[in-house]
Amino acid sequence: MYPKPIERFFAPTSVAETLKLLDENRGNAKLIAGGQSLMPMLKVRLLETQCLIDLNRVKELAEIRESTDGLTLGAMVRHADVEANQFIRTNYPILNDAARVIGDPQIRNRGTIGGSLVHADPAADYPAAVIALDARLTLTKSPSKSRTLAADKFFLSPMVTAAAEDELLTAIHLPKPPPRSGGAYVKHSLVSGDFAIISVAAQLTLDSSGRCTSARIVIGGAASGATPAARASALLAGKKLDEAVCREAGETAAGEVEVSSDVRASAEYRRELIRYMVPTMVRRALDRAGGAK
Amino acid sequence: MKTPVHITINGEPYESMVENRLLLVDFIREVAQLTGTHVGCSVEGRCGVCTVILDGKPIKSCLMLAVQADGSSVLTIEGLAAGGKLHPIQEAFWEKHGLQCGFCTPGQMMTLYGLLKSPKRTDEEIREAMSGVLCPCTGYVHIIEAVKAAMAKVDTMTPAEREALFPL
C-alpha cells in the first residue's frame, strides 16, 4: 500500500519557518511528527495531502526542560526519550508507565508525544496520562501568538482536538506535583504493543498522615477517548485509601465512564476491566506516593 | 513532486531524485538495490521485518519517507558482516538456529543490533526489546537463545572490538 502522490515536501528547521509554511499551504498541508500513525493512514488512504511538512528537523521542539514549576516537553520529544528520562521516571511515573507501553521499541524511537496527542486516538496511551497529570498544552499560531489550554479541554472527541488547522502544538507543560504525590498508568490489550482496550491513569497526593488530599483518575479506551472519572476521583479525596475505598472507586468509575462495544471488546468487558484496574492503579499510585509506608 | 535525496547506506552514498511518497524501505530496496531489508505487512509497521538502523536507532523503514531520511546514515542487514566475517549477531543466529523460513531474520537482527547497543539485559527486557518484529515460524524460543548468545559474545569483547562492530 502506498500514499497518494505528495506534491510538496518541506523539512523546516524552526518553529517560525514551520508556521510560515503552514500558513502558506493552509488547508492543504499535514504536519508529520514521528509518523507512526500518520504513515499508515496515508498508506491506506484514510488521509491524503498535497503538502507534507516534516517536523523532525525542528530541534527546538525536541527539548525536555525542567523548571521550578514543573517540566516542559517539546512536541517532538520521542517516546523513547520519555521512557529513558530519569527525572520523568521519578517525578511523573505515570508518563514513564505510558511511554513504555506504546507500540514497540522501533515505534518508540520515532513516535512523539506531540504527534500522539494531536492524533488523539481514543485508545492511545498519552491522552489519559497527560489529563491525569493536569498538563497544559501550548498551541502556537505565529511566533507572537499562542494559547495554552488544559489537556482535558484539548481532546474534543475521538481523533478530534482543539488545535486549529493553522496551529502547531509546541509544548506540553506538566505542573510540579506537590510533595507525597504518586501516579501510575496501565493498559490492557490482548497483544503486546497494541492500543488499549481499557487503560487507567491514577494520580494521587497524600497529606502527612497518609490521607488522600486529591486524586485524578482517567480512563483511556472509553467511548469518547480518555475520560476523567470525576466521581471516582472525588470519592478518594479526604480518605485513607484502604481496600474498601479502592474497590469502591473501581465500581464508581465503571459506572460513570461511558464505554462501547467494538471489534476489540464488549462494553461489559470494558466495565469489568475498569472495576479491576482502577483499584490496582490507585494502590500502585499510593505506593509511589509513599502511602504504603 | 520529486525531491533530491542523499542517504548513506552501509557507508556508501546513494543519491537520487525520488517521488516524495517513496518509502525509505523502497529507497533501500529499489534505489540502493539492497533487497536484504524485507517488506512484510507494508501497512502499519506491525511486522517489523523492514527494521533498519537509522542514525543509530532501530526504526521501521516502511513508516518513513525517503525524503525524511535525506542526509541520514542507515545500516541494513548487508552492512552487518565485515571483511568476509559474520557479525556476532549473525553467528549467534546461525549457532542457535534462530530462524526457520528466514523472512523476518533481517528485521530480527537489526532489532538485536539496537538492543546490543543498550544496556538492557533481563529476560523480560530482551522480550520487550524484540517485540517489534513478528516471527510466525519459530515460536521465538530459538531467537531469544540467539539474542543471549550474541550478548555473551559481545560482553567478552574489548571496548575497541565492540565499537568496530557497531559503526552506527
CSV table of C-alpha atoms in Angstrom, one decimal:
chain,number,residue,atom,x,y,z
A,1,MET,CA,0.0,0.0,0.0
A,2,TYR,CA,1.2,3.4,-0.9
A,3,PRO,CA,0.4,7.0,-0.1
A,4,LYS,CA,-1.2,9.1,-2.9
A,5,PRO,CA,1.4,11.4,-4.6
A,6,ILE,CA,2.5,14.2,-2.3
A,7,GLU,CA,3.1,17.4,-4.4
A,8,ARG,CA,5.2,19.3,-1.9
A,9,PHE,CA,7.5,18.2,0.9
A,10,PHE,CA,9.1,20.6,3.4
A,11,ALA,CA,11.5,19.9,6.2
A,12,PRO,CA,11.7,23.2,8.2
A,13,THR,CA,14.3,23.7,10.9
A,14,SER,CA,12.5,26.1,13.2
A,15,VAL,CA,9.0,26.7,14.6
A,16,ALA,CA,8.8,30.1,12.9
A,17,GLU,CA,9.6,28.5,9.5
A,18,THR,CA,7.1,25.7,10.2
A,19,LEU,CA,4.3,28.2,11.0
A,20,LYS,CA,5.1,30.2,7.8
A,21,LEU,CA,4.8,27.0,5.7
A,22,LEU,CA,1.6,26.0,7.5
A,23,ASP,CA,0.1,29.4,6.7
A,24,GLU,CA,1.2,29.5,3.1
A,25,ASN,CA,-0.2,26.0,2.5
A,26,ARG,CA,-3.3,26.4,4.6
A,27,GLY,CA,-6.0,23.9,4.0
A,28,ASN,CA,-3.7,21.5,2.1
A,29,ALA,CA,-0.9,20.7,4.5
A,30,LYS,CA,-0.4,17.9,7.0
A,31,LEU,CA,2.3,18.1,9.7
A,32,ILE,CA,4.2,14.9,10.2
A,33,ALA,CA,5.9,14.2,13.5
A,34,GLY,CA,7.0,10.7,14.2
A,35,GLY,CA,4.7,9.5,11.5
A,36,GLN,CA,3.9,6.2,13.2
A,37,SER,CA,0.2,6.7,12.9
A,38,LEU,CA,0.1,9.2,10.0
A,39,MET,CA,2.1,7.0,7.6
A,40,PRO,CA,-0.3,4.0,7.9
A,41,MET,CA,-3.2,6.4,7.4
A,42,LEU,CA,-1.6,7.9,4.3
A,43,LYS,CA,-0.8,4.4,3.0
A,44,VAL,CA,-4.4,3.1,3.4
A,45,ARG,CA,-5.5,6.5,2.1
A,46,LEU,CA,-7.7,7.3,5.0
A,47,LEU,CA,-5.8,10.6,4.5
A,48,GLU,CA,-4.2,12.3,1.6
A,49,THR,CA,-2.2,15.5,1.5
A,50,GLN,CA,-0.8,17.7,-1.2
A,51,CYS,CA,1.8,19.1,1.1
A,52,LEU,CA,3.7,17.4,3.9
A,53,ILE,CA,5.6,19.4,6.5
A,54,ASP,CA,8.1,17.3,8.4
A,55,LEU,CA,8.8,18.4,12.0
A,56,ASN,CA,11.7,16.1,12.6
A,57,ARG,CA,14.4,18.7,11.9
A,58,VAL,CA,12.9,21.3,14.3
A,59,LYS,CA,15.4,20.9,17.1
A,60,GLU,CA,13.7,23.4,19.4
A,61,LEU,CA,10.6,21.1,19.6
A,62,ALA,CA,12.6,18.1,20.8
A,63,GLU,CA,13.7,19.6,24.2
A,64,ILE,CA,12.8,18.4,27.7
A,65,ARG,CA,13.2,21.3,30.1
A,66,GLU,CA,13.0,21.1,33.9
A,67,SER,CA,11.9,24.3,35.7
A,68,THR,CA,10.9,25.3,39.3
A,69,ASP,CA,7.2,24.9,38.5
A,70,GLY,CA,7.4,21.6,36.6
A,71,LEU,CA,8.5,20.2,33.3
A,72,THR,CA,8.1,21.2,29.7
A,73,LEU,CA,8.3,18.7,26.9
A,74,GLY,CA,8.6,19.8,23.3
A,75,ALA,CA,6.0,18.3,21.0
A,76,MET,CA,8.8,16.3,19.2
A,77,VAL,CA,10.1,14.5,22.2
A,78,ARG,CA,10.1,10.9,21.3
A,79,HIS,CA,8.5,8.1,23.4
A,80,ALA,CA,12.0,6.5,23.8
A,81,ASP,CA,13.3,9.8,25.3
A,82,VAL,CA,10.4,10.0,27.7
A,83,GLU,CA,11.0,6.3,28.7
A,84,ALA,CA,14.7,6.9,29.3
A,85,ASN,CA,14.4,10.2,31.2
A,86,GLN,CA,15.2,9.7,34.9
A,87,PHE,CA,13.6,13.0,36.0
A,88,ILE,CA,10.3,11.9,34.4
A,89,ARG,CA,10.5,8.4,35.9
A,90,THR,CA,11.0,9.9,39.4
A,91,ASN,CA,8.6,12.8,39.3
A,92,TYR,CA,6.0,11.8,36.7
A,93,PRO,CA,6.0,8.0,36.8
A,94,ILE,CA,2.6,7.9,35.1
A,95,LEU,CA,4.2,9.3,32.0
A,96,ASN,CA,7.0,6.8,32.1
A,97,ASP,CA,4.5,4.0,32.5
A,98,ALA,CA,2.6,5.2,29.5
A,99,ALA,CA,5.7,5.8,27.3
A,100,ARG,CA,7.0,2.3,27.9
A,101,VAL,CA,3.9,0.5,26.6
A,102,ILE,CA,3.4,2.4,23.4
A,103,GLY,CA,3.8,0.2,20.3
A,104,ASP,CA,7.3,-1.4,20.3
A,105,PRO,CA,10.9,-0.2,20.6
A,106,GLN,CA,11.1,0.8,16.9
A,107,ILE,CA,7.9,2.8,17.1
A,108,ARG,CA,9.1,4.5,20.4
A,109,ASN,CA,12.3,5.5,18.6
A,110,ARG,CA,10.2,7.5,16.1
A,111,GLY,CA,6.9,8.3,17.7
A,112,THR,CA,6.5,11.6,19.6
A,113,ILE,CA,4.3,12.8,22.4
A,114,GLY,CA,3.0,15.8,20.4
A,115,GLY,CA,2.1,13.6,17.5
A,116,SER,CA,0.3,11.1,19.7
A,117,LEU,CA,-1.7,13.9,21.4
A,118,VAL,CA,-2.7,15.6,18.2
A,119,HIS,CA,-3.6,12.3,16.6
A,120,ALA,CA,-6.0,11.8,19.6
A,121,ASP,CA,-6.7,8.1,19.1
A,122,PRO,CA,-9.3,7.3,21.8
A,123,ALA,CA,-7.2,4.2,22.8
A,124,ALA,CA,-3.8,5.9,22.8
A,125,ASP,CA,-1.7,6.0,25.9
A,126,TYR,CA,-0.6,9.6,26.4
A,127,PRO,CA,-4.0,11.3,26.5
A,128,ALA,CA,-5.1,9.6,29.8
A,129,ALA,CA,-1.7,10.2,31.2
A,130,VAL,CA,-1.5,13.9,30.5
A,131,ILE,CA,-5.0,14.6,31.6
A,132,ALA,CA,-4.3,12.8,34.9
A,133,LEU,CA,-1.1,15.0,35.3
A,134,ASP,CA,-3.1,18.1,34.7
A,135,ALA,CA,-0.9,19.0,31.8
A,136,ARG,CA,-1.3,22.3,29.8
A,137,LEU,CA,-0.7,22.3,26.1
A,138,THR,CA,0.6,25.2,24.1
A,139,LEU,CA,-0.7,25.8,20.6
A,140,THR,CA,1.2,28.2,18.5
A,141,LYS,CA,-0.3,30.1,15.5
A,142,SER,CA,2.6,32.6,14.9
A,143,PRO,CA,5.8,33.4,16.7
A,144,SER,CA,3.9,36.1,18.7
A,145,LYS,CA,0.6,34.3,19.0
A,146,SER,CA,0.0,31.2,21.1
A,147,ARG,CA,-2.5,29.9,23.6
A,148,THR,CA,-2.3,27.4,26.4
A,149,LEU,CA,-5.2,25.1,27.4
A,150,ALA,CA,-5.7,22.3,29.8
A,151,ALA,CA,-5.3,18.8,28.5
A,152,ASP,CA,-8.9,17.8,29.3
A,153,LYS,CA,-10.1,20.7,27.1
A,154,PHE,CA,-7.8,19.7,24.3
A,155,PHE,CA,-9.5,16.4,23.3
A,156,LEU,CA,-12.9,17.1,21.9
A,157,SER,CA,-13.9,13.6,20.5
A,158,PRO,CA,-12.1,10.6,19.1
A,159,MET,CA,-9.4,11.9,16.6
A,160,VAL,CA,-10.5,15.5,17.1
A,161,THR,CA,-8.7,18.1,19.2
A,162,ALA,CA,-9.0,21.8,19.9
A,163,ALA,CA,-6.0,22.5,17.7
A,164,ALA,CA,-7.0,24.7,14.7
A,165,GLU,CA,-5.7,24.0,11.2
A,166,ASP,CA,-3.1,26.8,11.4
A,167,GLU,CA,-1.9,25.9,14.9
A,168,LEU,CA,1.1,23.8,15.9
A,169,LEU,CA,1.2,22.0,19.3
A,170,THR,CA,4.6,23.2,20.5
A,171,ALA,CA,4.9,22.2,24.2
A,172,ILE,CA,3.4,20.1,26.9
A,173,HIS,CA,3.8,21.5,30.4
A,174,LEU,CA,3.5,19.3,33.4
A,175,PRO,CA,3.0,21.1,36.7
A,176,LYS,CA,5.3,20.1,39.6
A,177,PRO,CA,3.4,17.6,41.7
A,178,PRO,CA,3.1,18.5,45.4
A,179,PRO,CA,5.1,16.5,47.9
A,180,ARG,CA,3.8,13.0,48.6
A,181,SER,CA,2.4,12.6,45.1
A,182,GLY,CA,2.4,9.5,43.0
A,183,GLY,CA,0.9,8.2,39.9
A,184,ALA,CA,0.5,5.0,37.8
A,185,TYR,CA,-0.7,4.0,34.4
A,186,VAL,CA,-1.5,0.7,32.9
A,187,LYS,CA,-3.3,-0.6,29.8
A,188,HIS,CA,-4.9,-3.8,28.9
A,189,SER,CA,-4.5,-5.0,25.4
A,190,LEU,CA,-4.6,-8.6,24.1
A,191,VAL,CA,-1.4,-8.3,22.0
A,192,SER,CA,1.9,-6.6,23.1
A,193,GLY,CA,2.1,-3.1,21.7
A,194,ASP,CA,-1.5,-2.8,20.7
A,195,PHE,CA,-3.8,0.0,21.5
A,196,ALA,CA,-5.7,-0.2,24.8
A,197,ILE,CA,-9.0,-1.9,25.3
A,198,ILE,CA,-9.0,0.0,28.5
A,199,SER,CA,-6.3,1.9,30.2
A,200,VAL,CA,-6.2,3.6,33.6
A,201,ALA,CA,-4.2,6.5,34.8
A,202,ALA,CA,-4.3,7.5,38.5
A,203,GLN,CA,-2.5,10.4,40.1
A,204,LEU,CA,-2.7,11.0,43.9
A,205,THR,CA,-1.5,13.4,46.5
A,206,LEU,CA,-1.4,12.5,50.2
A,207,ASP,CA,-1.1,14.5,53.4
A,208,SER,CA,1.5,13.8,56.1
A,209,SER,CA,-0.9,11.3,57.8
A,210,GLY,CA,-1.2,9.4,54.5
A,211,ARG,CA,-4.7,10.6,53.8
A,212,CYS,CA,-5.5,11.4,50.2
A,213,THR,CA,-5.9,15.1,49.6
A,214,SER,CA,-6.5,14.9,45.8
A,215,ALA,CA,-6.9,12.3,43.2
A,216,ARG,CA,-7.3,12.2,39.5
A,217,ILE,CA,-8.4,9.0,37.7
A,218,VAL,CA,-8.7,9.0,33.9
A,219,ILE,CA,-9.9,6.1,31.8
A,220,GLY,CA,-8.5,5.5,28.3
A,221,GLY,CA,-10.2,3.5,25.6
A,222,ALA,CA,-13.6,4.8,26.7
A,223,ALA,CA,-16.3,5.6,24.2
A,224,SER,CA,-15.2,9.2,23.7
A,225,GLY,CA,-11.5,8.7,24.3
A,226,ALA,CA,-9.6,9.4,27.5
A,227,THR,CA,-12.3,10.3,30.1
A,228,PRO,CA,-11.8,11.6,33.6
A,229,ALA,CA,-13.7,9.5,36.2
A,230,ALA,CA,-14.7,12.6,38.2
A,231,ARG,CA,-16.9,10.8,40.8
A,232,ALA,CA,-14.4,8.1,41.5
A,233,SER,CA,-11.7,10.7,41.9
A,234,ALA,CA,-13.8,12.8,44.2
A,235,LEU,CA,-14.6,9.7,46.3
A,236,LEU,CA,-10.9,9.2,47.1
A,237,ALA,CA,-10.3,12.8,48.3
A,238,GLY,CA,-10.1,13.1,52.1
A,239,LYS,CA,-9.9,9.4,52.7
A,240,LYS,CA,-7.4,6.8,53.8
A,241,LEU,CA,-7.1,4.6,50.8
A,242,ASP,CA,-7.9,1.2,52.2
A,243,GLU,CA,-9.1,-1.8,50.2
A,244,ALA,CA,-12.7,-0.9,50.5
A,245,VAL,CA,-12.2,2.6,49.2
A,246,CYS,CA,-10.1,1.4,46.3
A,247,ARG,CA,-12.8,-1.2,45.3
A,248,GLU,CA,-15.5,1.5,45.6
A,249,ALA,CA,-13.5,3.8,43.3
A,250,GLY,CA,-13.4,0.9,40.8
A,251,GLU,CA,-17.1,0.4,41.0
A,252,THR,CA,-17.8,4.1,40.7
A,253,ALA,CA,-15.5,4.6,37.7
A,254,ALA,CA,-17.1,1.5,35.9
A,255,GLY,CA,-20.5,3.1,36.5
A,256,GLU,CA,-19.7,6.6,35.4
A,257,VAL,CA,-17.5,6.3,32.3
A,258,GLU,CA,-19.2,5.6,29.1
A,259,VAL,CA,-17.7,2.6,27.2
A,260,SER,CA,-18.8,1.0,24.0
A,261,SER,CA,-18.6,-2.4,22.2
A,262,ASP,CA,-16.3,-2.8,19.2
A,263,VAL,CA,-14.2,-5.5,17.5
A,264,ARG,CA,-11.8,-5.5,20.4
A,265,ALA,CA,-14.1,-5.9,23.3
A,266,SER,CA,-17.7,-5.6,24.6
A,267,ALA,CA,-18.8,-2.7,26.7
A,268,GLU,CA,-19.4,-5.1,29.7
A,269,TYR,CA,-15.9,-6.5,29.3
A,270,ARG,CA,-14.5,-2.9,29.4
A,271,ARG,CA,-16.6,-2.1,32.5
A,272,GLU,CA,-15.2,-5.2,34.2
A,273,LEU,CA,-11.6,-4.1,33.3
A,274,ILE,CA,-12.2,-0.7,34.8
A,275,ARG,CA,-13.6,-2.3,38.0
A,276,TYR,CA,-10.4,-4.3,38.4
A,277,MET,CA,-7.8,-1.9,37.0
A,278,VAL,CA,-8.8,1.2,38.9
A,279,PRO,CA,-8.1,-0.3,42.4
A,280,THR,CA,-4.8,-1.7,41.1
A,281,MET,CA,-3.6,1.6,39.8
A,282,VAL,CA,-4.8,3.5,42.9
A,283,ARG,CA,-2.8,1.1,45.1
A,284,ARG,CA,0.3,1.5,42.9
A,285,ALA,CA,0.0,5.3,42.9
A,286,LEU,CA,-0.5,5.2,46.7
A,287,ASP,CA,2.7,3.1,47.0
A,288,ARG,CA,4.6,5.5,44.8
A,289,ALA,CA,3.3,8.5,46.8
A,290,GLY,CA,4.8,6.8,49.9
A,291,GLY,CA,1.4,5.9,51.3
A,292,ALA,CA,2.2,2.2,51.9
A,293,LYS,CA,5.0,3.0,54.4
B,1,MET,CA,6.7,16.1,-6.7
B,2,LYS,CA,10.2,14.8,-6.8
B,3,THR,CA,13.0,15.8,-4.4
B,4,PRO,CA,16.7,15.0,-4.4
B,5,VAL,CA,17.6,12.6,-1.6
B,6,HIS,CA,21.1,11.7,-0.4
B,7,ILE,CA,21.3,8.7,2.1
B,8,THR,CA,24.4,6.9,3.2
B,9,ILE,CA,23.7,3.2,3.5
B,10,ASN,CA,26.2,0.8,5.0
B,11,GLY,CA,28.8,3.6,4.5
B,12,GLU,CA,28.1,4.0,0.7
B,13,PRO,CA,26.4,7.2,-0.5
B,14,TYR,CA,23.3,6.9,-2.6
B,15,GLU,CA,21.7,9.9,-4.3
B,16,SER,CA,18.6,10.0,-6.4
B,17,MET,CA,15.6,12.2,-7.4
B,18,VAL,CA,12.7,10.4,-5.8
B,19,GLU,CA,9.0,10.8,-5.5
B,20,ASN,CA,8.0,12.5,-2.2
B,21,ARG,CA,5.9,9.5,-1.4
B,22,LEU,CA,8.7,6.9,-1.8
B,23,LEU,CA,9.0,4.9,1.4
B,24,LEU,CA,12.5,4.6,2.9
B,25,VAL,CA,12.3,0.8,2.6
B,26,ASP,CA,11.8,1.2,-1.1
B,27,PHE,CA,14.7,3.6,-1.4
B,28,ILE,CA,16.8,0.9,0.2
B,29,ARG,CA,15.4,-1.9,-2.0
B,30,GLU,CA,15.0,-0.1,-5.3
B,31,VAL,CA,17.4,2.8,-5.4
B,32,ALA,CA,20.2,1.2,-3.5
B,33,GLN,CA,19.2,-2.3,-4.7
B,34,LEU,CA,19.8,-3.7,-1.2
B,35,THR,CA,17.0,-6.3,-1.0
B,36,GLY,CA,18.0,-7.9,2.3
B,37,THR,CA,15.6,-5.5,4.0
B,38,HIS,CA,12.2,-7.1,3.6
B,39,VAL,CA,8.7,-5.8,3.2
B,40,GLY,CA,6.1,-7.7,5.2
B,41,CYS,CA,2.8,-6.1,6.5
B,42,SER,CA,3.6,-3.0,4.4
B,43,VAL,CA,0.8,-1.1,6.2
B,44,GLU,CA,1.1,-0.1,9.9
B,45,GLY,CA,4.6,-1.4,10.6
B,46,ARG,CA,3.3,-4.2,12.8
B,47,CYS,CA,5.5,-6.9,11.4
B,48,GLY,CA,8.9,-5.2,11.8
B,49,VAL,CA,10.8,-7.1,9.1
B,50,CYS,CA,11.8,-3.8,7.5
B,51,THR,CA,13.7,-2.7,10.6
B,52,VAL,CA,16.9,-0.9,9.8
B,53,ILE,CA,19.3,1.3,11.9
B,54,LEU,CA,18.7,5.0,11.2
B,55,ASP,CA,21.3,7.3,12.8
B,56,GLY,CA,22.0,4.7,15.5
B,57,LYS,CA,18.5,3.5,16.3
B,58,PRO,CA,16.3,0.7,15.0
B,59,ILE,CA,13.3,2.0,13.2
B,60,LYS,CA,10.7,0.6,10.7
B,61,SER,CA,11.7,1.8,7.3
B,62,CYS,CA,8.1,1.4,5.9
B,63,LEU,CA,6.9,4.0,8.3
B,64,MET,CA,9.1,6.8,7.0
B,65,LEU,CA,9.6,8.5,3.7
B,66,ALA,CA,12.9,8.5,1.9
B,67,VAL,CA,12.8,12.3,1.7
B,68,GLN,CA,12.7,12.4,5.5
B,69,ALA,CA,15.9,10.5,5.7
B,70,ASP,CA,17.8,12.9,3.4
B,71,GLY,CA,21.3,13.3,4.9
B,72,SER,CA,20.9,10.4,7.2
B,73,SER,CA,23.0,7.2,7.7
B,74,VAL,CA,21.4,3.9,7.5
B,75,LEU,CA,22.7,0.4,8.4
B,76,THR,CA,21.0,-2.6,6.8
B,77,ILE,CA,21.5,-6.3,7.1
B,78,GLU,CA,24.0,-6.2,4.3
B,79,GLY,CA,26.2,-3.9,6.4
B,80,LEU,CA,26.5,-6.3,9.4
B,81,ALA,CA,29.2,-8.7,8.1
B,82,ALA,CA,32.6,-7.0,7.6
B,83,GLY,CA,35.7,-8.3,5.9
B,84,GLY,CA,34.1,-11.6,4.9
B,85,LYS,CA,33.4,-12.4,8.6
B,86,LEU,CA,29.9,-12.7,10.0
B,87,HIS,CA,28.8,-10.3,12.7
B,88,PRO,CA,28.4,-11.9,16.2
B,89,ILE,CA,24.7,-11.4,15.8
B,90,GLN,CA,24.7,-13.5,12.6
B,91,GLU,CA,27.0,-16.1,14.2
B,92,ALA,CA,24.6,-16.4,17.1
B,93,PHE,CA,21.5,-16.9,14.9
B,94,TRP,CA,23.5,-19.5,12.9
B,95,GLU,CA,24.6,-21.4,16.1
B,96,LYS,CA,21.3,-21.3,17.9
B,97,HIS,CA,19.2,-21.8,14.8
B,98,GLY,CA,17.3,-18.6,15.5
B,99,LEU,CA,15.4,-18.8,12.2
B,100,GLN,CA,13.3,-21.1,10.1
B,101,CYS,CA,12.0,-19.6,6.9
B,102,GLY,CA,14.3,-16.5,7.4
B,103,PHE,CA,11.9,-13.9,6.1
B,104,CYS,CA,11.8,-11.9,9.4
B,105,THR,CA,15.5,-12.5,10.1
B,106,PRO,CA,16.9,-9.2,8.8
B,107,GLY,CA,14.4,-7.4,11.0
B,108,GLN,CA,15.2,-9.6,14.0
B,109,MET,CA,19.0,-9.0,13.5
B,110,MET,CA,18.7,-5.2,13.1
B,111,THR,CA,16.5,-5.0,16.2
B,112,LEU,CA,19.0,-7.1,18.1
B,113,TYR,CA,21.7,-4.7,16.9
B,114,GLY,CA,19.8,-1.9,18.6
B,115,LEU,CA,19.4,-3.9,21.7
B,116,LEU,CA,23.1,-4.8,22.0
B,117,LYS,CA,24.0,-1.1,21.9
B,118,SER,CA,21.9,-0.6,25.0
B,119,PRO,CA,22.4,-2.0,28.5
B,120,LYS,CA,19.1,-3.8,28.7
B,121,ARG,CA,19.6,-7.4,29.7
B,122,THR,CA,16.9,-9.2,31.8
B,123,ASP,CA,14.8,-11.8,30.0
B,124,GLU,CA,11.8,-9.6,30.2
B,125,GLU,CA,13.7,-6.7,28.7
B,126,ILE,CA,15.0,-8.9,25.9
B,127,ARG,CA,11.5,-10.0,25.0
B,128,GLU,CA,10.2,-6.4,25.2
B,129,ALA,CA,13.2,-5.2,23.0
B,130,MET,CA,12.4,-7.9,20.4
B,131,SER,CA,8.6,-7.4,20.5
B,132,GLY,CA,8.6,-5.2,17.4
B,133,VAL,CA,9.4,-8.0,14.9
B,134,LEU,CA,6.9,-10.8,14.3
B,135,CYS,CA,8.2,-14.3,13.6
B,136,PRO,CA,5.4,-16.7,12.6
B,137,CYS,CA,7.7,-19.7,12.3
B,138,THR,CA,9.9,-20.2,15.4
B,139,GLY,CA,7.9,-19.5,18.5
B,140,TYR,CA,10.7,-17.2,19.4
B,141,VAL,CA,12.5,-19.6,21.8
B,142,HIS,CA,15.5,-20.0,19.5
B,143,ILE,CA,15.5,-16.3,18.7
B,144,ILE,CA,15.8,-15.5,22.4
B,145,GLU,CA,18.6,-18.1,22.7
B,146,ALA,CA,20.4,-16.4,19.7
B,147,VAL,CA,19.9,-13.0,21.4
B,148,LYS,CA,21.5,-14.3,24.6
B,149,ALA,CA,24.4,-16.0,22.7
B,150,ALA,CA,25.1,-12.7,20.8
B,151,MET,CA,25.1,-10.8,24.1
B,152,ALA,CA,27.5,-13.3,25.6
B,153,LYS,CA,29.8,-12.9,22.6
B,154,VAL,CA,29.7,-9.1,22.7
B,155,ASP,CA,30.1,-9.0,26.5
B,156,THR,CA,33.6,-10.7,26.3
B,157,MET,CA,34.9,-8.2,23.8
B,158,THR,CA,37.1,-5.2,24.5
B,159,PRO,CA,35.5,-1.7,24.1
B,160,ALA,CA,37.5,-1.2,20.8
B,161,GLU,CA,36.3,-4.5,19.4
B,162,ARG,CA,32.7,-3.6,20.3
B,163,GLU,CA,32.9,-0.2,18.8
B,164,ALA,CA,34.1,-1.7,15.5
B,165,LEU,CA,31.0,-4.0,15.5
B,166,PHE,CA,28.6,-1.1,15.9
B,167,PRO,CA,29.5,1.5,13.3
B,168,LEU,CA,26.2,3.3,13.6
